[in-house]
Amino acid sequence: MLLKGRNLIQPEDFSVEEINQILSLSQNIIENPSKYSRVCEGKLLATLFYEPSTRTRLSFESAMYRLGGSVVGFSEPNSSSVSKGESLGDTIRTVSCYADVIVMRHPVAGSAEEAAKYTEIPFINAGDGGNQHPTQTLTDLLTIKSLKGNLDNHTIGLCGDLKNGRTVHSLVKAMSRYKGTKFIFISPDELKMPKYIKEAIQEQGHAYYETNNLDEVIGSLDILYMTRVQRERFENQEQYEKLKNYYILNKSKMQNAREDMLVMHPLPRVNEIDVEIDFDERAVYFKQAKYGMFVRMALIMKLLGAKEAKNSLEEAAIDYI
């Protein structure tokens, strides 16, 4: 299964086998990072961020630098020709002339699929509005696999803004491809999981349960995936103020959780996880952020067709002969 030259718009673009390849390579990089320090030497990553980002942009840039490559791009569209009215298609066509792979974040749902029409090099969606965030999903899968040992037979509770949360949309669709997954959706009625996501779960033969009560279900979870209520997705600020602190995970709530439950969060957090939880061994969201860099290293390698460094001069000599 060759990933070289492919685009990643949504998790379904890759088969389960291909995703598992990326996760396995990620774990190899974690175990021996120096082996991969020059595999993308001479390659250029373009990061086009039309929307603010800390973890996604910096982890992509760190990933490329750690692979020996270089980075160009913008983190503020007004510093580019976008401010002059340049179309998305023209921007992508132009950047394709300079770089070897493009990463883009954009506030408009569907923009990633549109942008990919204009590129002749691999394109990675780093988030398009409230739609998809496939590399966060790869990050989440690597976190679960590394800390739980496998991706099968888990009960996952997703809590918070399930209506607008592109991270939870992508994760649910990805985890529904693994056997034995059970989903519990925890949200106020105004922020419930979209119907099309629930239909996709049912098509895969998985069960889901909806509730607005975190205390009711926390004791049954293997993984609790917290999300913030996203101010930038609300047109009505009064509704945002009403819902922003609907869930706050604290020590009291954690007393009812399993000892081996993982608390995950795509970050940034606002108030939905009390900082006292950071010292709980079950809180893995900062580990999760670090896994994001390694999985993006693996993804870049796969899309560029980069090979692992040789273990010894002897192996290199064999190839030369």
Tab-separated table of N, CA, C and O in Angstrom, residues 1-88:
chain	number	residue	atom	x	y	z
A	1	MET	N	0.839	-1.195	0.000
A	1	MET	CA	0.000	0.000	0.000
A	1	MET	C	0.875	1.247	0.000
A	1	MET	O	1.601	1.497	0.954
A	2	LEU	N	0.833	1.989	-1.083
A	2	LEU	CA	1.701	3.142	-1.260
A	2	LEU	C	0.943	4.419	-0.949
A	2	LEU	O	-0.091	4.695	-1.545
A	3	LEU	N	1.478	5.213	-0.015
A	3	LEU	CA	0.852	6.484	0.343
A	3	LEU	C	1.522	7.664	-0.351
A	3	LEU	O	1.012	8.780	-0.304
A	4	LYS	N	2.638	7.426	-1.018
A	4	LYS	CA	3.385	8.501	-1.666
A	4	LYS	C	2.498	9.250	-2.650
A	4	LYS	O	1.809	8.653	-3.479
A	5	GLY	N	2.518	10.584	-2.548
A	5	GLY	CA	1.793	11.418	-3.483
A	5	GLY	C	0.312	11.592	-3.185
A	5	GLY	O	-0.383	12.319	-3.895
A	6	ARG	N	-0.186	10.987	-2.130
A	6	ARG	CA	-1.620	11.025	-1.820
A	6	ARG	C	-1.981	12.308	-1.065
A	6	ARG	O	-1.128	12.995	-0.506
A	7	ASN	N	-3.283	12.603	-1.021
A	7	ASN	CA	-3.818	13.700	-0.203
A	7	ASN	C	-4.516	13.122	1.018
A	7	ASN	O	-5.018	11.991	0.986
A	8	LEU	N	-4.581	13.914	2.085
A	8	LEU	CA	-5.333	13.526	3.273
A	8	LEU	C	-6.319	14.645	3.592
A	8	LEU	O	-5.944	15.684	4.133
A	9	ILE	N	-7.586	14.434	3.233
A	9	ILE	CA	-8.642	15.404	3.480
A	9	ILE	C	-9.478	14.983	4.680
A	9	ILE	O	-9.876	15.790	5.501
A	10	GLN	N	-9.744	13.678	4.786
A	10	GLN	CA	-10.510	13.119	5.894
A	10	GLN	C	-9.941	11.742	6.208
A	10	GLN	O	-9.257	11.137	5.369
A	11	PRO	N	-10.166	11.222	7.412
A	11	PRO	CA	-9.571	9.933	7.792
A	11	PRO	C	-9.902	8.797	6.832
A	11	PRO	O	-9.083	7.892	6.626
A	12	GLU	N	-11.084	8.844	6.213
A	12	GLU	CA	-11.495	7.755	5.315
A	12	GLU	C	-10.668	7.696	4.037
A	12	GLU	O	-10.765	6.733	3.274
A	13	ASP	N	-9.840	8.718	3.789
A	13	ASP	CA	-8.983	8.699	2.603
A	13	ASP	C	-7.946	7.585	2.681
A	13	ASP	O	-7.399	7.177	1.655
A	14	PHE	N	-7.653	7.136	3.890
A	14	PHE	CA	-6.706	6.045	4.093
A	14	PHE	C	-7.437	4.828	4.639
A	14	PHE	O	-8.346	4.957	5.465
A	15	SER	N	-7.034	3.658	4.198
A	15	SER	CA	-7.611	2.420	4.727
A	15	SER	C	-7.121	2.189	6.150
A	15	SER	O	-6.156	2.826	6.605
A	16	VAL	N	-7.766	1.277	6.856
A	16	VAL	CA	-7.322	0.928	8.205
A	16	VAL	C	-5.885	0.416	8.166
A	16	VAL	O	-5.063	0.754	9.034
A	17	GLU	N	-5.566	-0.372	7.149
A	17	GLU	CA	-4.205	-0.900	7.018
A	17	GLU	C	-3.191	0.230	6.822
A	17	GLU	O	-2.091	0.204	7.402
A	18	GLU	N	-3.562	1.233	6.028
A	18	GLU	CA	-2.654	2.359	5.804
A	18	GLU	C	-2.484	3.199	7.066
A	18	GLU	O	-1.376	3.654	7.378
A	19	ILE	N	-3.574	3.404	7.801
A	19	ILE	CA	-3.481	4.129	9.069
A	19	ILE	C	-2.585	3.364	10.043
A	19	ILE	O	-1.735	3.955	10.719
A	20	ASN	N	-2.740	2.055	10.093
A	20	ASN	CA	-1.906	1.258	10.987
A	20	ASN	C	-0.431	1.326	10.599
A	20	ASN	O	0.451	1.294	11.468
A	21	GLN	N	-0.158	1.449	9.299
A	21	GLN	CA	1.225	1.640	8.845
A	21	GLN	C	1.805	2.935	9.414
A	21	GLN	O	2.951	2.965	9.891
A	22	ILE	N	1.019	4.002	9.342
A	22	ILE	CA	1.473	5.302	9.853
A	22	ILE	C	1.704	5.228	11.356
A	22	ILE	O	2.706	5.741	11.880
A	23	LEU	N	0.796	4.568	12.078
A	23	LEU	CA	0.952	4.454	13.531
A	23	LEU	C	2.179	3.635	13.895
A	23	LEU	O	2.910	3.975	14.833
A	24	SER	N	2.425	2.568	13.152
A	24	SER	CA	3.614	1.736	13.418
A	24	SER	C	4.895	2.517	13.165
A	24	SER	O	5.848	2.447	13.958
A	25	LEU	N	4.921	3.282	12.064
A	25	LEU	CA	6.101	4.105	11.785
A	25	LEU	C	6.272	5.168	12.867
A	25	LEU	O	7.403	5.441	13.297
A	26	SER	N	5.173	5.745	13.336
A	26	SER	CA	5.244	6.738	14.419
A	26	SER	C	5.911	6.146	15.655
A	26	SER	O	6.765	6.786	16.284
A	27	GLN	N	5.530	4.930	16.009
A	27	GLN	CA	6.111	4.283	17.186
A	27	GLN	C	7.589	3.969	16.977
A	27	GLN	O	8.390	4.066	17.911
A	28	ASN	N	7.962	3.650	15.739
A	28	ASN	CA	9.381	3.434	15.438
A	28	ASN	C	10.171	4.730	15.599
A	28	ASN	O	11.305	4.720	16.114
A	29	ILE	N	9.588	5.838	15.170
A	29	ILE	CA	10.254	7.140	15.305
A	29	ILE	C	10.420	7.494	16.780
A	29	ILE	O	11.475	7.990	17.195
A	30	ILE	N	9.395	7.247	17.589
A	30	ILE	CA	9.469	7.523	19.024
A	30	ILE	C	10.618	6.738	19.657
A	30	ILE	O	11.368	7.259	20.488
A	31	GLU	N	10.777	5.486	19.251
A	31	GLU	CA	11.805	4.612	19.831
A	31	GLU	C	13.212	4.990	19.387
A	31	GLU	O	14.174	4.799	20.131
A	32	ASN	N	13.347	5.534	18.173
A	32	ASN	CA	14.689	5.837	17.657
A	32	ASN	C	14.647	7.071	16.760
A	32	ASN	O	14.823	6.986	15.543
A	33	PRO	N	14.407	8.259	17.332
A	33	PRO	CA	14.224	9.463	16.506
A	33	PRO	C	15.436	9.842	15.669
A	33	PRO	O	15.284	10.379	14.567
A	34	SER	N	16.647	9.575	16.159
A	34	SER	CA	17.851	9.967	15.418
A	34	SER	C	17.971	9.242	14.082
A	34	SER	O	18.599	9.748	13.145
A	35	LYS	N	17.364	8.098	13.981
A	35	LYS	CA	17.394	7.316	12.742
A	35	LYS	C	16.678	8.043	11.602
A	35	LYS	O	16.910	7.759	10.422
A	36	TYR	N	15.812	8.980	11.944
A	36	TYR	CA	14.964	9.651	10.951
A	36	TYR	C	15.331	11.127	10.767
A	36	TYR	O	14.610	11.863	10.104
A	37	SER	N	16.452	11.555	11.325
A	37	SER	CA	16.758	12.980	11.404
A	37	SER	C	17.131	13.623	10.072
A	37	SER	O	17.168	14.857	9.978
A	38	ARG	N	17.370	12.803	9.021
A	38	ARG	CA	17.762	13.397	7.733
A	38	ARG	C	16.977	12.815	6.557
A	38	ARG	O	17.331	13.039	5.402
A	39	VAL	N	15.897	12.101	6.842
A	39	VAL	CA	15.211	11.373	5.764
A	39	VAL	C	14.456	12.293	4.802
A	39	VAL	O	14.116	11.882	3.690
A	40	CYS	N	14.178	13.544	5.215
A	40	CYS	CA	13.501	14.503	4.321
A	40	CYS	C	14.406	15.689	3.983
A	40	CYS	O	13.932	16.774	3.650
A	41	GLU	N	15.697	15.467	4.047
A	41	GLU	CA	16.641	16.517	3.716
A	41	GLU	C	16.411	16.989	2.276
A	41	GLU	O	16.254	16.186	1.359
A	42	GLY	N	16.353	18.301	2.097
A	42	GLY	CA	16.125	18.855	0.767
A	42	GLY	C	14.660	18.999	0.398
A	42	GLY	O	14.338	19.526	-0.672
A	43	LYS	N	13.744	18.563	1.261
A	43	LYS	CA	12.303	18.660	1.002
A	43	LYS	C	11.720	19.877	1.731
A	43	LYS	O	12.220	20.301	2.776
A	44	LEU	N	10.630	20.413	1.162
A	44	LEU	CA	10.050	21.647	1.678
A	44	LEU	C	8.563	21.453	1.984
A	44	LEU	O	7.794	20.990	1.137
A	45	LEU	N	8.183	21.797	3.216
A	45	LEU	CA	6.792	21.756	3.662
A	45	LEU	C	6.233	23.176	3.667
A	45	LEU	O	6.853	24.087	4.214
A	46	ALA	N	5.062	23.374	3.045
A	46	ALA	CA	4.391	24.671	3.080
A	46	ALA	C	3.223	24.604	4.051
A	46	ALA	O	2.343	23.747	3.914
A	47	THR	N	3.208	25.494	5.036
A	47	THR	CA	2.121	25.542	6.017
A	47	THR	C	1.286	26.797	5.748
A	47	THR	O	1.774	27.919	5.895
A	48	LEU	N	0.041	26.600	5.344
A	48	LEU	CA	-0.861	27.705	5.014
A	48	LEU	C	-1.971	27.734	6.049
A	48	LEU	O	-2.922	26.949	5.993
A	49	PHE	N	-1.860	28.627	7.024
A	49	PHE	CA	-2.815	28.675	8.125
A	49	PHE	C	-3.643	29.952	8.054
A	49	PHE	O	-3.180	31.032	8.395
A	50	TYR	N	-4.890	29.778	7.586
A	50	TYR	CA	-5.839	30.876	7.477
A	50	TYR	C	-6.582	31.089	8.798
A	50	TYR	O	-7.433	31.969	8.887
A	51	GLU	N	-6.277	30.279	9.792
A	51	GLU	CA	-6.965	30.304	11.080
A	51	GLU	C	-5.922	30.053	12.155
A	51	GLU	O	-4.962	29.302	11.935
A	52	PRO	N	-6.047	30.655	13.348
A	52	PRO	CA	-5.028	30.496	14.386
A	52	PRO	C	-4.803	29.041	14.789
A	52	PRO	O	-5.726	28.226	14.786
A	53	SER	N	-3.568	28.744	15.146
A	53	SER	CA	-3.206	27.394	15.596
A	53	SER	C	-1.908	27.468	16.379
A	53	SER	O	-1.023	28.252	16.052
A	54	THR	N	-1.815	26.651	17.405
A	54	THR	CA	-0.547	26.479	18.120
A	54	THR	C	-0.011	25.083	17.873
A	54	THR	O	1.007	24.897	17.212
A	55	ARG	N	-0.703	24.062	18.391
A	55	ARG	CA	-0.212	22.691	18.317
A	55	ARG	C	-0.095	22.160	16.886
A	55	ARG	O	0.922	21.581	16.509
A	56	THR	N	-1.133	22.346	16.090
A	56	THR	CA	-1.102	21.742	14.763
A	56	THR	C	-0.003	22.358	13.904
A	56	THR	O	0.809	21.648	13.301
A	57	ARG	N	0.056	23.683	13.865
A	57	ARG	CA	1.081	24.314	13.026
A	57	ARG	C	2.483	24.026	13.537
A	57	ARG	O	3.370	23.619	12.764
A	58	LEU	N	2.711	24.211	14.825
A	58	LEU	CA	4.058	24.018	15.361
A	58	LEU	C	4.487	22.554	15.318
A	58	LEU	O	5.660	22.251	15.112
A	59	SER	N	3.536	21.636	15.498
A	59	SER	CA	3.919	20.222	15.444
A	59	SER	C	4.263	19.807	14.019
A	59	SER	O	5.185	19.018	13.801
A	60	PHE	N	3.562	20.352	13.015
A	60	PHE	CA	3.922	20.080	11.624
A	60	PHE	C	5.298	20.653	11.301
A	60	PHE	O	6.133	19.991	10.665
A	61	GLU	N	5.527	21.880	11.722
A	61	GLU	CA	6.815	22.500	11.435
A	61	GLU	C	7.946	21.780	12.176
A	61	GLU	O	9.010	21.518	11.595
A	62	SER	N	7.714	21.432	13.433
A	62	SER	CA	8.714	20.674	14.196
A	62	SER	C	8.971	19.322	13.556
A	62	SER	O	10.119	18.863	13.479
A	63	ALA	N	7.892	18.687	13.078
A	63	ALA	CA	8.031	17.376	12.430
A	63	ALA	C	8.943	17.465	11.220
A	63	ALA	O	9.849	16.638	11.042
A	64	MET	N	8.720	18.465	10.373
A	64	MET	CA	9.535	18.588	9.160
A	64	MET	C	10.983	18.898	9.493
A	64	MET	O	11.907	18.324	8.906
A	65	TYR	N	11.198	19.802	10.441
A	65	TYR	CA	12.578	20.119	10.830
A	65	TYR	C	13.278	18.897	11.421
A	65	TYR	O	14.462	18.647	11.154
A	66	ARG	N	12.562	18.101	12.215
A	66	ARG	CA	13.160	16.920	12.827
A	66	ARG	C	13.456	15.823	11.802
A	66	ARG	O	14.259	14.937	12.058
A	67	LEU	N	12.809	15.910	10.653
A	67	LEU	CA	13.096	14.974	9.556
A	67	LEU	C	14.202	15.498	8.637
A	67	LEU	O	14.553	14.839	7.661
A	68	GLY	N	14.713	16.679	8.926
A	68	GLY	CA	15.796	17.242	8.124
A	68	GLY	C	15.331	18.143	7.003
A	68	GLY	O	16.157	18.626	6.218
A	69	GLY	N	14.023	18.392	6.909
A	69	GLY	CA	13.489	19.246	5.853
A	69	GLY	C	13.374	20.693	6.288
A	69	GLY	O	13.843	21.090	7.355
A	70	SER	N	12.722	21.503	5.443
A	70	SER	CA	12.555	22.926	5.714
A	70	SER	C	11.077	23.307	5.588
A	70	SER	O	10.277	22.536	5.049
A	71	VAL	N	10.741	24.513	6.068
A	71	VAL	CA	9.350	24.957	6.118
A	71	VAL	C	9.224	26.382	5.589
A	71	VAL	O	10.064	27.243	5.888
A	72	VAL	N	8.174	26.630	4.782
A	72	VAL	CA	7.786	27.977	4.397
A	72	VAL	C	6.283	28.097	4.630
A	72	VAL	O	5.599	27.094	4.847
A	73	GLY	N	5.753	29.327	4.573
A	73	GLY	CA	4.306	29.460	4.701
A	73	GLY	C	3.902	30.694	5.460
A	73	GLY	O	4.691	31.621	5.645
A	74	PHE	N	2.633	30.715	5.915
A	74	PHE	CA	2.140	31.849	6.682
A	74	PHE	C	1.208	31.353	7.779
A	74	PHE	O	0.547	30.324	7.656
A	75	SER	N	1.171	32.112	8.873
A	75	SER	CA	0.263	31.820	9.978
A	75	SER	C	-0.801	32.895	10.095
A	75	SER	O	-1.644	32.841	10.983
A	76	GLU	N	-0.748	33.863	9.202
A	76	GLU	CA	-1.699	34.968	9.178
A	76	GLU	C	-1.963	35.320	7.717
A	76	GLU	O	-1.075	35.842	7.040
A	77	PRO	N	-3.153	35.001	7.204
A	77	PRO	CA	-3.408	35.190	5.769
A	77	PRO	C	-3.237	36.624	5.290
A	77	PRO	O	-2.925	36.855	4.126
A	78	ASN	N	-3.387	37.609	6.182
A	78	ASN	CA	-3.240	39.005	5.779
A	78	ASN	C	-1.799	39.372	5.454
A	78	ASN	O	-1.531	40.447	4.916
A	79	SER	N	-0.856	38.468	5.776
A	79	SER	CA	0.536	38.696	5.403
A	79	SER	C	0.856	38.085	4.039
A	79	SER	O	1.997	38.098	3.597
A	80	SER	N	-0.160	37.537	3.381
A	80	SER	CA	0.011	36.929	2.060
A	80	SER	C	-0.866	37.659	1.040
A	80	SER	O	-1.573	38.611	1.375
A	81	SER	N	-0.837	37.188	-0.206
A	81	SER	CA	-1.651	37.816	-1.255
A	81	SER	C	-3.141	37.567	-1.084
A	81	SER	O	-3.960	38.103	-1.836
A	82	VAL	N	-3.511	36.749	-0.093
A	82	VAL	CA	-4.922	36.584	0.241
A	82	VAL	C	-5.526	37.941	0.570
A	82	VAL	O	-6.682	38.243	0.231
A	83	SER	N	-4.742	38.810	1.218
A	83	SER	CA	-5.215	40.141	1.589
A	83	SER	C	-5.504	41.004	0.365
A	83	SER	O	-6.204	42.014	0.455
A	84	LYS	N	-4.961	40.612	-0.795
A	84	LYS	CA	-5.188	41.352	-2.035
A	84	LYS	C	-6.330	40.752	-2.846
A	84	LYS	O	-6.617	41.217	-3.944
A	85	GLY	N	-6.943	39.690	-2.306
A	85	GLY	CA	-8.062	39.074	-2.995
A	85	GLY	C	-7.720	37.841	-3.796
A	85	GLY	O	-8.555	37.356	-4.570
A	86	GLU	N	-6.513	37.299	-3.617
A	86	GLU	CA	-6.135	36.093	-4.361
A	86	GLU	C	-7.042	34.926	-3.965
A	86	GLU	O	-7.340	34.715	-2.790
A	87	SER	N	-7.475	34.152	-4.955
A	87	SER	CA	-8.364	33.018	-4.697
A	87	SER	C	-7.593	31.878	-4.053
A	87	SER	O	-6.365	31.781	-4.154
A	88	LEU	N	-8.344	30.989	-3.392
A	88	LEU	CA	-7.730	29.819	-2.770
A	88	LEU	C	-7.022	28.969	-3.824
A	88	LEU	O	-5.892	28.517	-3.615
